[in-house]
PDB file of C-alpha atoms in Angstrom:
ATOM      1  CA  VAL A   1       0.000   0.000   0.000  1.00 91.00           C
ATOM      2  CA  THR A   2       1.351   3.410  -0.999  1.00 93.00           C
ATOM      3  CA  GLY A   3      -1.434   5.559   0.417  1.00 95.00           C
ATOM      4  CA  ILE A   4      -5.014   5.770   1.687  1.00 97.00           C
ATOM      5  CA  GLU A   5      -7.319   8.696   0.923  1.00 96.00           C
ATOM      6  CA  LYS A   6     -10.623   9.563   2.574  1.00 96.00           C
ATOM      7  CA  ASN A   7     -13.381  10.412   0.090  1.00 96.00           C
ATOM      8  CA  ASN A   8     -16.325  12.792   0.520  1.00 94.00           C
ATOM      9  CA  ASP A   9     -18.882   9.949   0.367  1.00 94.00           C
ATOM     10  CA  ARG A  10     -17.595   8.244   3.580  1.00 92.00           C
ATOM     11  CA  THR A  11     -15.487   5.791   1.575  1.00 96.00           C
ATOM     12  CA  PHE A  12     -11.737   5.377   1.189  1.00 97.00           C
ATOM     13  CA  THR A  13      -9.420   4.842  -1.750  1.00 97.00           C
ATOM     14  CA  VAL A  14      -6.548   2.470  -1.045  1.00 97.00           C
ATOM     15  CA  LYS A  15      -3.656   2.924  -3.451  1.00 95.00           C
ATOM     16  CA  THR A  16      -1.036   0.307  -4.254  1.00 95.00           C
ATOM     17  CA  GLU A  17       1.758   0.237  -6.799  1.00 93.00           C
ATOM     18  CA  LYS A  18      -0.534  -1.583  -9.266  1.00 94.00           C
ATOM     19  CA  GLU A  19      -4.171  -0.913  -8.406  1.00 95.00           C
ATOM     20  CA  GLU A  20      -6.588   1.315  -6.502  1.00 96.00           C
ATOM     21  CA  TYR A  21      -9.430  -0.028  -4.363  1.00 97.00           C
ATOM     22  CA  LYS A  22     -12.516   1.746  -3.052  1.00 97.00           C
ATOM     23  CA  THR A  23     -13.778   0.576   0.336  1.00 97.00           C
ATOM     24  CA  LYS A  24     -16.184   1.528   3.113  1.00 97.00           C
ATOM     25  CA  THR A  25     -13.767   0.629   5.913  1.00 98.00           C
ATOM     26  CA  VAL A  26     -10.041   0.166   6.410  1.00 98.00           C
ATOM     27  CA  LEU A  27      -8.094  -2.055   8.809  1.00 98.00           C
ATOM     28  CA  ILE A  28      -4.437  -1.030   9.015  1.00 98.00           C
ATOM     29  CA  ALA A  29      -2.152  -3.877  10.089  1.00 97.00           C
ATOM     30  CA  SER A  30       1.186  -2.950   8.533  1.00 96.00           C
ATOM     31  CA  GLY A  31       3.254  -3.775  11.621  1.00 96.00           C
ATOM     32  CA  SER A  32       6.685  -2.405  12.407  1.00 94.00           C
ATOM     33  CA  HIS A  33      10.312  -3.336  11.962  1.00 89.00           C
ATOM     34  CA  ARG A  34      13.145  -3.524  14.430  1.00 88.00           C
ATOM     35  CA  ARG A  35      15.735  -0.797  14.572  1.00 92.00           C
ATOM     36  CA  LYS A  36      18.843  -2.710  13.578  1.00 94.00           C
ATOM     37  CA  LEU A  37      22.214  -2.590  15.271  1.00 96.00           C
ATOM     38  CA  GLU A  38      24.623  -0.915  12.865  1.00 95.00           C
ATOM     39  CA  VAL A  39      28.175  -1.816  13.868  1.00 97.00           C
ATOM     40  CA  PRO A  40      30.805  -4.091  12.283  1.00 97.00           C
ATOM     41  CA  GLY A  41      29.710  -7.711  12.646  1.00 98.00           C
ATOM     42  CA  ALA A  42      26.035  -6.951  13.322  1.00 97.00           C
ATOM     43  CA  GLU A  43      24.801  -7.935   9.888  1.00 96.00           C
ATOM     44  CA  GLU A  44      27.202 -10.857   9.607  1.00 97.00           C
ATOM     45  CA  PHE A  45      26.052 -12.468  12.848  1.00 97.00           C
ATOM     46  CA  GLU A  46      22.327 -11.743  12.685  1.00 96.00           C
ATOM     47  CA  ASN A  47      20.556 -15.032  13.488  1.00 95.00           C
ATOM     48  CA  LYS A  48      23.977 -16.416  14.417  1.00 97.00           C
ATOM     49  CA  GLY A  49      23.899 -15.190  17.988  1.00 97.00           C
ATOM     50  CA  ILE A  50      22.379 -11.761  17.367  1.00 98.00           C
ATOM     51  CA  THR A  51      18.620 -11.777  17.771  1.00 96.00           C
ATOM     52  CA  TYR A  52      15.836  -9.246  18.073  1.00 93.00           C
ATOM     53  CA  CYS A  53      13.310 -11.385  19.977  1.00 90.00           C
ATOM     54  CA  ALA A  54      13.916 -12.693  23.491  1.00 93.00           C
ATOM     55  CA  THR A  55      10.428 -14.210  23.588  1.00 87.00           C
ATOM     56  CA  CYS A  56      11.303 -16.333  20.556  1.00 89.00           C
ATOM     57  CA  ASP A  57      14.929 -17.226  21.202  1.00 94.00           C
ATOM     58  CA  ALA A  58      15.634 -17.119  24.951  1.00 95.00           C
ATOM     59  CA  PRO A  59      15.381 -20.924  25.455  1.00 96.00           C
ATOM     60  CA  MET A  60      18.174 -21.489  22.911  1.00 96.00           C
ATOM     61  CA  PHE A  61      20.632 -19.752  25.255  1.00 97.00           C
ATOM     62  CA  SER A  62      20.039 -21.850  28.365  1.00 97.00           C
ATOM     63  CA  ASP A  63      22.989 -21.815  30.782  1.00 97.00           C
ATOM     64  CA  GLN A  64      24.947 -19.368  28.622  1.00 98.00           C
ATOM     65  CA  ASN A  65      26.155 -15.810  29.127  1.00 98.00           C
ATOM     66  CA  VAL A  66      24.137 -13.328  27.085  1.00 98.00           C
ATOM     67  CA  VAL A  67      23.992  -9.575  26.503  1.00 98.00           C
ATOM     68  CA  VAL A  68      21.036  -7.240  26.044  1.00 98.00           C
ATOM     69  CA  ILE A  69      21.546  -3.915  24.235  1.00 98.00           C
ATOM     70  CA  GLY A  70      19.025  -1.247  25.230  1.00 97.00           C
ATOM     71  CA  GLY A  71      17.872   0.668  28.289  1.00 96.00           C
ATOM     72  CA  GLY A  72      14.137   0.981  27.719  1.00 94.00           C
ATOM     73  CA  ASN A  73      11.269  -1.165  28.939  1.00 91.00           C
ATOM     74  CA  ALA A  74      11.755  -3.590  26.050  1.00 91.00           C
ATOM     75  CA  GLY A  75      15.410  -4.095  27.027  1.00 96.00           C
ATOM     76  CA  PHE A  76      14.616  -4.796  30.663  1.00 97.00           C
ATOM     77  CA  GLU A  77      11.655  -7.015  29.788  1.00 94.00           C
ATOM     78  CA  SER A  78      13.918  -9.042  27.499  1.00 96.00           C
ATOM     79  CA  ALA A  79      16.491  -9.294  30.290  1.00 98.00           C
ATOM     80  CA  SER A  80      13.774 -10.512  32.651  1.00 97.00           C
ATOM     81  CA  GLN A  81      12.776 -13.266  30.220  1.00 96.00           C
ATOM     82  CA  LEU A  82      16.397 -14.265  29.656  1.00 98.00           C
ATOM     83  CA  LEU A  83      17.108 -14.564  33.374  1.00 98.00           C
ATOM     84  CA  ALA A  84      14.844 -17.625  33.459  1.00 97.00           C
ATOM     85  CA  TYR A  85      17.202 -19.437  31.068  1.00 97.00           C
ATOM     86  CA  ALA A  86      20.651 -17.841  30.857  1.00 98.00           C
ATOM     87  CA  LYS A  87      23.640 -18.336  33.114  1.00 98.00           C
ATOM     88  CA  SER A  88      24.075 -14.550  33.252  1.00 98.00           C
ATOM     89  CA  VAL A  89      22.613 -11.470  31.579  1.00 98.00           C
ATOM     90  CA  THR A  90      24.529  -8.221  31.001  1.00 98.00           C
ATOM     91  CA  LEU A  91      22.599  -5.173  29.851  1.00 98.00           C
ATOM     92  CA  ILE A  92      24.496  -2.505  27.904  1.00 98.00           C
ATOM     93  CA  HIS A  93      23.020   0.998  27.731  1.00 98.00           C
ATOM     94  CA  ARG A  94      24.534   3.947  25.896  1.00 96.00           C
ATOM     95  CA  SER A  95      23.347   6.608  28.380  1.00 96.00           C
ATOM     96  CA  GLU A  96      23.568   7.339  32.096  1.00 96.00           C
ATOM     97  CA  ASN A  97      19.828   7.091  32.746  1.00 96.00           C
ATOM     98  CA  TYR A  98      17.567   4.204  31.804  1.00 96.00           C
ATOM     99  CA  ARG A  99      14.369   4.893  29.868  1.00 92.00           C
ATOM    100  CA  ALA A 100      12.575   1.971  31.501  1.00 93.00           C
ATOM    101  CA  ASP A 101      10.200   2.327  34.436  1.00 93.00           C
ATOM    102  CA  PRO A 102      12.164   2.635  37.714  1.00 95.00           C
ATOM    103  CA  ILE A 103      10.229  -0.256  39.286  1.00 95.00           C
ATOM    104  CA  THR A 104      11.085  -2.520  36.355  1.00 94.00           C
ATOM    105  CA  VAL A 105      14.744  -1.491  36.499  1.00 97.00           C
ATOM    106  CA  GLU A 106      14.967  -2.160  40.234  1.00 97.00           C
ATOM    107  CA  LYS A 107      13.248  -5.536  39.984  1.00 97.00           C
ATOM    108  CA  VAL A 108      15.431  -6.813  37.156  1.00 98.00           C
ATOM    109  CA  LEU A 109      18.746  -5.520  38.523  1.00 98.00           C
ATOM    110  CA  GLU A 110      18.228  -7.167  41.908  1.00 97.00           C
ATOM    111  CA  ASN A 111      18.583 -10.597  40.305  1.00 98.00           C
ATOM    112  CA  PRO A 112      22.053 -11.995  41.174  1.00 98.00           C
ATOM    113  CA  LYS A 113      22.536 -13.219  37.592  1.00 98.00           C
ATOM    114  CA  MET A 114      21.976  -9.702  36.247  1.00 98.00           C
ATOM    115  CA  SER A 115      24.473  -6.899  35.666  1.00 98.00           C
ATOM    116  CA  ALA A 116      24.321  -3.609  33.759  1.00 98.00           C
ATOM    117  CA  ILE A 117      26.812  -1.304  32.073  1.00 98.00           C
ATOM    118  CA  LYS A 118      25.860   2.322  31.441  1.00 97.00           C
ATOM    119  CA  ASN A 119      27.494   4.941  29.211  1.00 98.00           C
ATOM    120  CA  ALA A 120      28.675   2.268  26.791  1.00 98.00           C
ATOM    121  CA  ASP A 121      28.700   2.492  22.995  1.00 97.00           C
ATOM    122  CA  THR A 122      28.680  -0.845  21.189  1.00 98.00           C
ATOM    123  CA  ILE A 123      31.342  -0.673  18.484  1.00 97.00           C
ATOM    124  CA  GLU A 124      31.811  -4.247  17.191  1.00 98.00           C
ATOM    125  CA  ILE A 125      30.497  -7.814  17.285  1.00 98.00           C
ATOM    126  CA  LYS A 126      33.095 -10.578  17.026  1.00 98.00           C
ATOM    127  CA  GLY A 127      32.809 -14.280  16.288  1.00 97.00           C
ATOM    128  CA  ASP A 128      33.530 -17.048  13.811  1.00 95.00           C
ATOM    129  CA  LYS A 129      30.530 -19.135  12.803  1.00 94.00           C
ATOM    130  CA  MET A 130      28.593 -17.734  15.764  1.00 97.00           C
ATOM    131  CA  VAL A 131      28.864 -14.709  18.055  1.00 98.00           C
ATOM    132  CA  LYS A 132      31.751 -14.906  20.514  1.00 98.00           C
ATOM    133  CA  SER A 133      31.990 -11.431  22.014  1.00 98.00           C
ATOM    134  CA  ILE A 134      30.806  -7.837  21.984  1.00 98.00           C
ATOM    135  CA  VAL A 135      33.148  -4.836  22.049  1.00 98.00           C
ATOM    136  CA  TYR A 136      32.090  -1.521  23.550  1.00 98.00           C
ATOM    137  CA  LYS A 137      33.599   1.852  24.392  1.00 98.00           C
ATOM    138  CA  ASP A 138      33.310   3.298  27.888  1.00 97.00           C
ATOM    139  CA  LYS A 139      32.085   6.833  27.177  1.00 97.00           C
ATOM    140  CA  ASN A 140      33.416   8.129  30.487  1.00 96.00           C
ATOM    141  CA  THR A 141      36.991   6.876  30.152  1.00 97.00           C
ATOM    142  CA  GLY A 142      37.325   6.185  26.432  1.00 97.00           C
ATOM    143  CA  GLU A 143      38.506   2.650  27.247  1.00 98.00           C
ATOM    144  CA  ILE A 144      37.670  -0.160  24.809  1.00 98.00           C
ATOM    145  CA  LYS A 145      36.340  -3.281  26.528  1.00 98.00           C
ATOM    146  CA  GLU A 146      35.204  -6.714  25.369  1.00 98.00           C
ATOM    147  CA  ILE A 147      32.685  -9.157  26.842  1.00 97.00           C
ATOM    148  CA  GLU A 148      32.516 -12.808  25.876  1.00 98.00           C
ATOM    149  CA  THR A 149      28.944 -13.823  25.084  1.00 98.00           C
ATOM    150  CA  ALA A 150      27.015 -16.496  23.224  1.00 97.00           C
ATOM    151  CA  GLY A 151      24.021 -14.319  22.438  1.00 98.00           C
ATOM    152  CA  ILE A 152      23.196 -10.649  21.903  1.00 98.00           C
ATOM    153  CA  PHE A 153      19.589  -9.476  22.203  1.00 98.00           C
ATOM    154  CA  VAL A 154      19.045  -6.091  20.562  1.00 97.00           C
ATOM    155  CA  GLU A 155      16.271  -3.878  21.932  1.00 96.00           C
ATOM    156  CA  ILE A 156      16.954  -0.402  20.575  1.00 95.00           C
ATOM    157  CA  GLY A 157      13.472   0.404  19.319  1.00 89.00           C
ATOM    158  CA  LEU A 158      10.718  -0.397  16.857  1.00 88.00           C
ATOM    159  CA  ILE A 159       9.906   1.654  13.773  1.00 93.00           C
ATOM    160  CA  PRO A 160       6.163   1.474  12.992  1.00 96.00           C
ATOM    161  CA  THR A 161       5.206   1.208   9.326  1.00 96.00           C
ATOM    162  CA  THR A 162       2.856   4.170   9.269  1.00 97.00           C
ATOM    163  CA  SER A 163       4.369   6.809   6.983  1.00 95.00           C
ATOM    164  CA  TYR A 164       1.754   6.136   4.298  1.00 95.00           C
ATOM    165  CA  VAL A 165      -1.147   6.971   6.700  1.00 96.00           C
ATOM    166  CA  SER A 166       0.342   9.985   8.496  1.00 91.00           C
ATOM    167  CA  GLY A 167      -2.314  12.298   7.060  1.00 92.00           C
ATOM    168  CA  LEU A 168      -5.196   9.892   7.561  1.00 96.00           C
ATOM    169  CA  VAL A 169      -5.030   8.905  11.237  1.00 98.00           C
ATOM    170  CA  GLU A 170      -3.627  10.443  14.398  1.00 98.00           C
ATOM    171  CA  LEU A 171      -0.164   9.240  15.419  1.00 97.00           C
ATOM    172  CA  ASP A 172       1.596   9.457  18.779  1.00 96.00           C
ATOM    173  CA  GLU A 173       5.101  10.817  19.381  1.00 94.00           C
ATOM    174  CA  TYR A 174       6.594   7.518  18.147  1.00 91.00           C
ATOM    175  CA  ASN A 175       4.515   7.550  14.926  1.00 96.00           C
ATOM    176  CA  ARG A 176       2.300   4.733  16.181  1.00 96.00           C
ATOM    177  CA  ILE A 177      -1.411   4.853  15.351  1.00 98.00           C
ATOM    178  CA  LYS A 178      -3.593   5.864  18.286  1.00 98.00           C
ATOM    179  CA  THR A 179      -6.419   3.364  18.867  1.00 98.00           C
ATOM    180  CA  ASP A 180      -9.247   2.615  21.273  1.00 98.00           C
ATOM    181  CA  PRO A 181      -8.141  -0.663  22.931  1.00 96.00           C
ATOM    182  CA  ARG A 182     -11.763  -1.800  23.302  1.00 97.00           C
ATOM    183  CA  ASN A 183     -12.379  -2.088  19.565  1.00 98.00           C
ATOM    184  CA  GLN A 184      -9.189  -0.916  17.780  1.00 98.00           C
ATOM    185  CA  ARG A 185     -10.900   2.124  16.246  1.00 98.00           C
ATOM    186  CA  THR A 186      -8.690   5.049  15.292  1.00 98.00           C
ATOM    187  CA  LEU A 187      -9.780   8.663  15.676  1.00 97.00           C
ATOM    188  CA  THR A 188     -10.754   8.642  11.983  1.00 98.00           C
ATOM    189  CA  GLU A 189     -14.240   7.214  11.438  1.00 97.00           C
ATOM    190  CA  GLY A 190     -14.161   4.095   9.286  1.00 98.00           C
ATOM    191  CA  VAL A 191     -10.518   3.259  10.042  1.00 98.00           C
ATOM    192  CA  TRP A 192      -9.263   0.597  12.448  1.00 98.00           C
ATOM    193  CA  ALA A 193      -5.695  -0.481  13.226  1.00 98.00           C
ATOM    194  CA  ALA A 194      -4.147  -3.511  14.895  1.00 98.00           C
ATOM    195  CA  GLY A 195      -0.745  -4.893  15.773  1.00 97.00           C
ATOM    196  CA  ASP A 196       2.675  -3.317  16.042  1.00 95.00           C
ATOM    197  CA  CYS A 197       1.770  -0.251  13.958  1.00 97.00           C
ATOM    198  CA  THR A 198      -0.448   0.887  16.860  1.00 98.00           C
ATOM    199  CA  ASP A 199       0.197   2.223  20.354  1.00 96.00           C
ATOM    200  CA  VAL A 200      -0.336  -1.245  21.845  1.00 93.00           C
ATOM    201  CA  LEU A 201       1.703  -1.933  24.978  1.00 86.00           C
ATOM    202  CA  TYR A 202       3.019  -5.414  24.112  1.00 81.00           C
ATOM    203  CA  HIS A 203       4.403  -6.547  20.767  1.00 79.00           C
ATOM    204  CA  GLN A 204       3.729 -10.191  19.992  1.00 81.00           C
ATOM    205  CA  ASN A 205       2.162 -11.990  17.031  1.00 88.00           C
ATOM    206  CA  ASN A 206      -0.656 -13.493  19.079  1.00 93.00           C
ATOM    207  CA  ILE A 207      -1.591 -10.086  20.522  1.00 94.00           C
ATOM    208  CA  ALA A 208      -1.591  -8.537  17.040  1.00 96.00           C
ATOM    209  CA  CYS A 209      -3.841 -11.323  15.738  1.00 97.00           C
ATOM    210  CA  GLY A 210      -6.231 -10.907  18.654  1.00 97.00           C
ATOM    211  CA  ASP A 211      -6.427  -7.162  18.103  1.00 98.00           C
ATOM    212  CA  ALA A 212      -7.185  -7.721  14.414  1.00 98.00           C
ATOM    213  CA  VAL A 213     -10.019 -10.129  15.256  1.00 98.00           C
ATOM    214  CA  LYS A 214     -11.371  -7.563  17.711  1.00 98.00           C
ATOM    215  CA  ALA A 215     -11.270  -4.935  14.964  1.00 98.00           C
ATOM    216  CA  LEU A 216     -13.012  -7.205  12.447  1.00 98.00           C
ATOM    217  CA  GLU A 217     -15.848  -7.868  14.893  1.00 98.00           C
ATOM    218  CA  ASP A 218     -16.339  -4.130  15.288  1.00 98.00           C
ATOM    219  CA  ILE A 219     -16.041  -3.486  11.548  1.00 98.00           C
ATOM    220  CA  TYR A 220     -18.793  -6.013  10.870  1.00 98.00           C
ATOM    221  CA  ILE A 221     -21.126  -4.230  13.298  1.00 97.00           C
ATOM    222  CA  TYR A 222     -20.155  -0.851  11.820  1.00 97.00           C
ATOM    223  CA  ILE A 223     -20.942  -1.952   8.246  1.00 96.00           C
ATOM    224  CA  GLN A 224     -24.298  -3.413   9.275  1.00 95.00           C
ATOM    225  CA  ARG A 225     -25.285  -0.045  10.707  1.00 93.00           C
ATOM    226  CA  MET A 226     -24.252   2.014   7.683  1.00 86.00           C
TER     227      MET A 226
END
């Protein structure tokens, strides 16, 4: 989809690279994509020790030392999941202050298997067939340090796929579509949204599917009343 326009007759025109479609309602479910780690070795070792989903991959790193990159809620939630499996978890954050909720930070850091490094810029991922270590720069001292690790979980943000609807629906400060969680309606009549392109709290496939079903139920009722 390249764009969606609202028409004067309460319909919408959905434009794609090949065709245009006229519709009474729209359900936006274009998802999001992970902000990728951009340092030497990151692309080479993606899916070879570097992963972007602790929920999916945490069990594969049982009894191993792993690293989480990121200081927001997603980073600490990933660390919390990993602590159930890993031998140790080290969180690396580029700033002095965490973006995650203080209660979450306190709860995760009190685990004896957990440690955190602040003011650290990741500069390289090393390995052979799989990840072996992560190299970072201490921003306070300028010292280059290296941590041996079997897995690196990257949580540096999601980029919602919403640029093509920026003039159609209201977006929040992260460019996510604002929705009513009861029925997934947007603030634009006739438009619903579901999944990771919205301001939903948790990002998982099953949650996205459930939200889409919720939206479809409401769309059916809406169409019947038109």
